CSV table of N, CA and C in Angstrom, one decimal:
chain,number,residue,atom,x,y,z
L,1,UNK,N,0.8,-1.2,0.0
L,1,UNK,CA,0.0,0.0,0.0
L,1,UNK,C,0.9,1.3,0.0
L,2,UNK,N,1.7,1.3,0.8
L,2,UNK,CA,3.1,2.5,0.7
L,2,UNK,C,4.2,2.3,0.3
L,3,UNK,N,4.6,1.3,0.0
L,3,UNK,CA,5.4,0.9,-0.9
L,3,UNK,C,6.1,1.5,-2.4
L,4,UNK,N,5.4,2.2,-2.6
L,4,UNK,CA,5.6,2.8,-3.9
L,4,UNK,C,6.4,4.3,-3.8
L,5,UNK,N,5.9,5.2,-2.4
L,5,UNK,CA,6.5,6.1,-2.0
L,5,UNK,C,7.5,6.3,-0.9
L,6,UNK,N,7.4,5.2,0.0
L,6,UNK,CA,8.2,5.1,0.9
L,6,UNK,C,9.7,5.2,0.6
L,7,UNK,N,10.4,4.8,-0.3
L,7,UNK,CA,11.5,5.0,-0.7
L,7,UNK,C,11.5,6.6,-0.8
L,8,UNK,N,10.6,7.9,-1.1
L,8,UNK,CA,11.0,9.3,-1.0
L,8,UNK,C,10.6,9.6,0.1
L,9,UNK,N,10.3,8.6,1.0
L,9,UNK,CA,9.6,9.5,2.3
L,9,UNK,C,11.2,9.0,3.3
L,10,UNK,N,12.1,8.2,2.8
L,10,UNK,CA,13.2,8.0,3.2
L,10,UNK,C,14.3,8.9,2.8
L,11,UNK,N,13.8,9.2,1.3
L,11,UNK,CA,14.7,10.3,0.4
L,11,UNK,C,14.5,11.9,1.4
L,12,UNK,N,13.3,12.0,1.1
L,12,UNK,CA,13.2,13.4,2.3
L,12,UNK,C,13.6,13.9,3.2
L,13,UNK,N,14.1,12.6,4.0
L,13,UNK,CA,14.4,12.3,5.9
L,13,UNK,C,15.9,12.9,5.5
L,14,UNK,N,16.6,12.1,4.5
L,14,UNK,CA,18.1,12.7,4.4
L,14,UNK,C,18.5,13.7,3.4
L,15,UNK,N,17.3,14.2,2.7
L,15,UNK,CA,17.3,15.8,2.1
L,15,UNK,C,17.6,16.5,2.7
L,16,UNK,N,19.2,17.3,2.5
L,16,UNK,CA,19.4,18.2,3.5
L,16,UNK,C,19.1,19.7,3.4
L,17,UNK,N,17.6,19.9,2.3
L,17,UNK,CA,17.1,20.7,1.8
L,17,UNK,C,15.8,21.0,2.7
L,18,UNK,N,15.4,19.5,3.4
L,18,UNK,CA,14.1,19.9,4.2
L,18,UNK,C,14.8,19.7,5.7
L,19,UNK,N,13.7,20.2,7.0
L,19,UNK,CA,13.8,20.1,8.4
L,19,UNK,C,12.8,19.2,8.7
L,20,UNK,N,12.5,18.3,8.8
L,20,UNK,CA,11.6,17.7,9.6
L,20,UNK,C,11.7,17.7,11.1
L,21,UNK,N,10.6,18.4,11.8
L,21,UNK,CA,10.1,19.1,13.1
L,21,UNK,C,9.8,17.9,13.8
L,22,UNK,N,9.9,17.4,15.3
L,22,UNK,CA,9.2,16.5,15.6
L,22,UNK,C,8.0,17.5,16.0
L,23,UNK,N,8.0,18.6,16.0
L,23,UNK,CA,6.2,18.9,16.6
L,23,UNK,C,5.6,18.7,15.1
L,24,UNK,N,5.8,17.8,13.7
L,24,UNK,CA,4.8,17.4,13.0
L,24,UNK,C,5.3,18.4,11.6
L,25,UNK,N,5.7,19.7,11.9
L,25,UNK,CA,6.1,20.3,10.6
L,25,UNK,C,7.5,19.9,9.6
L,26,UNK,N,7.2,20.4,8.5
L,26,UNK,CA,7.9,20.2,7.6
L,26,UNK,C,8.5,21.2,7.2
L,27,UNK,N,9.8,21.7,7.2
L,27,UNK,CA,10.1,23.5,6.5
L,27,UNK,C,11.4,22.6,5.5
L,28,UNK,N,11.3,23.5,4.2
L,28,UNK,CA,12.1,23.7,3.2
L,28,UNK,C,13.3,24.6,3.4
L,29,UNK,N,14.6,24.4,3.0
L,29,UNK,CA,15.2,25.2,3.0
L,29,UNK,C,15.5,26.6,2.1
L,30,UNK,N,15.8,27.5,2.1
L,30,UNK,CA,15.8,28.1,0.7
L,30,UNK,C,17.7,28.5,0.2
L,31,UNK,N,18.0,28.6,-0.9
L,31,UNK,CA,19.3,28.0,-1.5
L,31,UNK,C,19.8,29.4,-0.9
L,32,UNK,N,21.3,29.8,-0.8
L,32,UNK,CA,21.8,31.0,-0.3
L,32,UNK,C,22.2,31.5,-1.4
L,33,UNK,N,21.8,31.4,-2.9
L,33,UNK,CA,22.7,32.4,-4.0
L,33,UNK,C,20.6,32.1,-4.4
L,34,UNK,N,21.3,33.3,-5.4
L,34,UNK,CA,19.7,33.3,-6.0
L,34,UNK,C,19.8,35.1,-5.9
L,35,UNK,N,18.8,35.6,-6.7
L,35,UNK,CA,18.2,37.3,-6.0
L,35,UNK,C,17.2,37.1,-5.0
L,36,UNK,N,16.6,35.9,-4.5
L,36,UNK,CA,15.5,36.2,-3.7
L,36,UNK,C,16.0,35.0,-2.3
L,37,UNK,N,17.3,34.7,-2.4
L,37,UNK,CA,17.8,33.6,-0.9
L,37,UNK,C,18.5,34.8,-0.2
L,38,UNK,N,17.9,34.0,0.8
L,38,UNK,CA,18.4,34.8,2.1
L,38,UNK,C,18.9,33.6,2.9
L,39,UNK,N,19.0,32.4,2.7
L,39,UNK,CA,19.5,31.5,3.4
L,39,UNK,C,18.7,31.1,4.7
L,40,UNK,N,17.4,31.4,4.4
L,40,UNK,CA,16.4,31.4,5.4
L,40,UNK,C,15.6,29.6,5.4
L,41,UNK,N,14.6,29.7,6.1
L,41,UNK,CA,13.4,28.3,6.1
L,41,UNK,C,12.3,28.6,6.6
L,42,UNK,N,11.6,27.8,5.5
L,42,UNK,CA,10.0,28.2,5.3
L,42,UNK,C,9.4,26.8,5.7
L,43,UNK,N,8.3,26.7,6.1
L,43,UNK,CA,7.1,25.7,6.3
L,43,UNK,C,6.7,25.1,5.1
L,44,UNK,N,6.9,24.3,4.9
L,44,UNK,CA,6.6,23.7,3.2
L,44,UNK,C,5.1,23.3,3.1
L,45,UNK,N,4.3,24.3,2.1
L,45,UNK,CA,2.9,24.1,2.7
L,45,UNK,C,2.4,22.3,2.1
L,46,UNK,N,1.6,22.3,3.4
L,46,UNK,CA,1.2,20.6,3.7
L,46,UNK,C,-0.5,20.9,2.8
L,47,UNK,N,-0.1,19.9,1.8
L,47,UNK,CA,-1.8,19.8,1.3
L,47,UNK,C,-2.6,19.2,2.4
L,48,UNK,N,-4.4,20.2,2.3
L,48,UNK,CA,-4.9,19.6,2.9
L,48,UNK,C,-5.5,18.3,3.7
L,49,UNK,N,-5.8,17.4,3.1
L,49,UNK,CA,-5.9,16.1,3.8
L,49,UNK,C,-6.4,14.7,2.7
L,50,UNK,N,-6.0,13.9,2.4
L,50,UNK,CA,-6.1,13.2,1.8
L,50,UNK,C,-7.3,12.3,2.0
L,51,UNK,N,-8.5,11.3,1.5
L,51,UNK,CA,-9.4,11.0,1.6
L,51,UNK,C,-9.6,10.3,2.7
L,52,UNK,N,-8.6,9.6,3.7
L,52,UNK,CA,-8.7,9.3,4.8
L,52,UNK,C,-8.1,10.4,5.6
L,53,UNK,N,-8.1,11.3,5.6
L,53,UNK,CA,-8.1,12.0,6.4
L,53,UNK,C,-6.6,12.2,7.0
L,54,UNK,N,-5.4,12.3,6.4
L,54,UNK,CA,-3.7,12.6,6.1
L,54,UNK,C,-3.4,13.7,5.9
L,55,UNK,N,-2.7,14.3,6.5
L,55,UNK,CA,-1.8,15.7,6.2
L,55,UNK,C,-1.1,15.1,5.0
L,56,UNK,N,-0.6,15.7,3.9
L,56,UNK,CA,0.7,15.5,3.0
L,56,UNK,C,1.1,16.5,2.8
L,57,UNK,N,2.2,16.0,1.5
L,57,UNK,CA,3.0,17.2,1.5
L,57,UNK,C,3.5,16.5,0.0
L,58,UNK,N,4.2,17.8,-0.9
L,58,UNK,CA,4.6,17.0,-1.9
L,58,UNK,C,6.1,17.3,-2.2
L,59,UNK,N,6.6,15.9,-2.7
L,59,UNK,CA,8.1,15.9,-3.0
L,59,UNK,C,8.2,14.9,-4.6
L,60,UNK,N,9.0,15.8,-5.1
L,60,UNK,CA,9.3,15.2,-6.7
L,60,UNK,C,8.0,14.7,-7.1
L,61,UNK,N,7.0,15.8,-7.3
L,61,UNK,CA,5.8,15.7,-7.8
L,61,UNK,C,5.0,14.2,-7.5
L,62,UNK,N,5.6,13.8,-5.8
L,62,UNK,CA,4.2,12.6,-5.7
L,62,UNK,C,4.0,13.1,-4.2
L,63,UNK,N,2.2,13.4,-4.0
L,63,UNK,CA,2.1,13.8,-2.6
L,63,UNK,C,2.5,12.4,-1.4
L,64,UNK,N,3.4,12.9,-0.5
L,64,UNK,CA,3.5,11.9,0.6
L,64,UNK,C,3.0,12.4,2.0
L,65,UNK,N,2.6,11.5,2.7
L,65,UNK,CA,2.0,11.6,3.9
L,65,UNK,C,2.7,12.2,4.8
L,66,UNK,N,2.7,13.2,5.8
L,66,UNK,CA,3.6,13.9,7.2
L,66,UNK,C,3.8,12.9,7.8
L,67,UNK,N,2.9,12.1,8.0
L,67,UNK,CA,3.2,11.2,9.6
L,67,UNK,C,3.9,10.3,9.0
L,68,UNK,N,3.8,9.8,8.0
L,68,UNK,CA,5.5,8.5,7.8
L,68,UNK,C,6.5,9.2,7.5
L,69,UNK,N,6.3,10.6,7.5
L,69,UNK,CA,7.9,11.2,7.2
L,69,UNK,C,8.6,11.4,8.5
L,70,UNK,N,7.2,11.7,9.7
L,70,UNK,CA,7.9,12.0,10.8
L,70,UNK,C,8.1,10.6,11.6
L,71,UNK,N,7.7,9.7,11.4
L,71,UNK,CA,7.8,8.6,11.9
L,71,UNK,C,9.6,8.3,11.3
L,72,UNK,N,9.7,8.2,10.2
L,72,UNK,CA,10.6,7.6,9.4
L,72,UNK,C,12.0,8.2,10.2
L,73,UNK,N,11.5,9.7,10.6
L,73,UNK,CA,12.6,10.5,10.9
L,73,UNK,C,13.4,10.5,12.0
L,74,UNK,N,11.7,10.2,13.1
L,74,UNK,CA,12.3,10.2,14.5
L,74,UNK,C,12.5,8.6,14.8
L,75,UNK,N,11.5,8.0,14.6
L,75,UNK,CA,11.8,6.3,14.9
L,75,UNK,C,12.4,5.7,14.9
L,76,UNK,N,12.2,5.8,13.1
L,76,UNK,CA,12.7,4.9,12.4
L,76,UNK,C,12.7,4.3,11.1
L,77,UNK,N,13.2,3.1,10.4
L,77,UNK,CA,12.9,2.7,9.3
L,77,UNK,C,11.4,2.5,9.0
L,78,UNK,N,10.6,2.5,7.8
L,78,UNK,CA,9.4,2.2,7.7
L,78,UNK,C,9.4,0.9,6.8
L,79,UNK,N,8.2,-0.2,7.8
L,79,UNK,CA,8.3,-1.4,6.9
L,79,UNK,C,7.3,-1.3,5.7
L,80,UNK,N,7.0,-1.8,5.3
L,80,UNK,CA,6.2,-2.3,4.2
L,80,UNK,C,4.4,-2.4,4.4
L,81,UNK,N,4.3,-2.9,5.4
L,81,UNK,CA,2.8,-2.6,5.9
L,81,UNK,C,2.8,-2.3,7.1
L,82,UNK,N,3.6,-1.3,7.8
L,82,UNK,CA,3.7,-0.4,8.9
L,82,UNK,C,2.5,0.6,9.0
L,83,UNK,N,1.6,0.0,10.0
L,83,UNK,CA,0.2,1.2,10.3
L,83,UNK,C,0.8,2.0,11.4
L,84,UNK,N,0.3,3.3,11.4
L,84,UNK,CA,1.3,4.5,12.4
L,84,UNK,C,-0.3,4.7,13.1
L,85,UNK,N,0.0,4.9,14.1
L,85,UNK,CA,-1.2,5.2,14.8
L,85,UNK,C,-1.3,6.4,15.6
L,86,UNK,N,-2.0,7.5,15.3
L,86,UNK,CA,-1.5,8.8,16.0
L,86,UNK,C,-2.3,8.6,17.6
L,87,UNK,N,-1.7,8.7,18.5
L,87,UNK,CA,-2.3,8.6,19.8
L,87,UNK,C,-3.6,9.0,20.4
L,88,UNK,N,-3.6,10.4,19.8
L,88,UNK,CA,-5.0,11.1,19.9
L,88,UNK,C,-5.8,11.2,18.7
L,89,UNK,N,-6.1,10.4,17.9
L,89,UNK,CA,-6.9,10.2,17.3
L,89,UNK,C,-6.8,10.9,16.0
L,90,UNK,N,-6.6,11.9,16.1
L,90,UNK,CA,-6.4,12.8,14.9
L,90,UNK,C,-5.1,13.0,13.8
L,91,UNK,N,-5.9,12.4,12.9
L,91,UNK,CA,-4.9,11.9,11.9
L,91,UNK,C,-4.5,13.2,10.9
L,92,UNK,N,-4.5,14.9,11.5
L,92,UNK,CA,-3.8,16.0,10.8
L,92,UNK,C,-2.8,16.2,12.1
L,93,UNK,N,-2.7,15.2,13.2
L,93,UNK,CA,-1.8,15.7,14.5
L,93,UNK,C,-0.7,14.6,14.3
L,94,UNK,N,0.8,15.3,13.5
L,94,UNK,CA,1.6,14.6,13.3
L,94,UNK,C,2.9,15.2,14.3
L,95,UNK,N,2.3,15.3,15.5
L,95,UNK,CA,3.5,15.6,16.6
L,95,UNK,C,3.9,14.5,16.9
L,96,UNK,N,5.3,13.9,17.1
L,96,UNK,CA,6.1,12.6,17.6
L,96,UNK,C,5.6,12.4,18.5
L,97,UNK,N,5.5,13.6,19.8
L,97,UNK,CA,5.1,12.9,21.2
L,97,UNK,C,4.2,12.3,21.5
């Protein structure tokens, strides 16, 4: 079932272009040459919610889910039919704790 993207939700974790937040966010880096870098980081906006009800986000034009990215990040490796279970019920609450 995740199989198909999990390999970039692995890719992301060692992008050293994104921050993955354990309170659940995701921020983008921005490049330091450019006319418009400041060497700054932005929030990488998280698409709304997927039909089960998932925060995502998109990388190399395929949307992936926040909570296996943050799992993947703080945990650990993601298996193959690994169900993540958010504690409080709310599956847009991708805080670690």
């Amino acid at each position: 079932m995740y199989a198909d993207n999990d390999n970039l939700v692995e890719e992301i974790v060692n992008d050293n272009f994104y921050d993955i937040r354990s309170d659940g966010t995701i921020w983008a880096r921005k490049p330091k040459s450019g006319p418009m870098a400041r060497g700054k980081i932005y929030p990488l906006r998280q698409v709304d919610h997927n039909r089960e009800g998932y925060r995502l986000v998109r990388y190399k034009d395929k949307y992936l889910n926040c909570h296996r990215i943050v799992y993947c990040k703080f945990v650990g490796e993601l298996e193959y039919d690994l169900d993540i279970n958010h504690k409080d019920g709310n599956k847009s609450n991708n805080n670690i704790s």
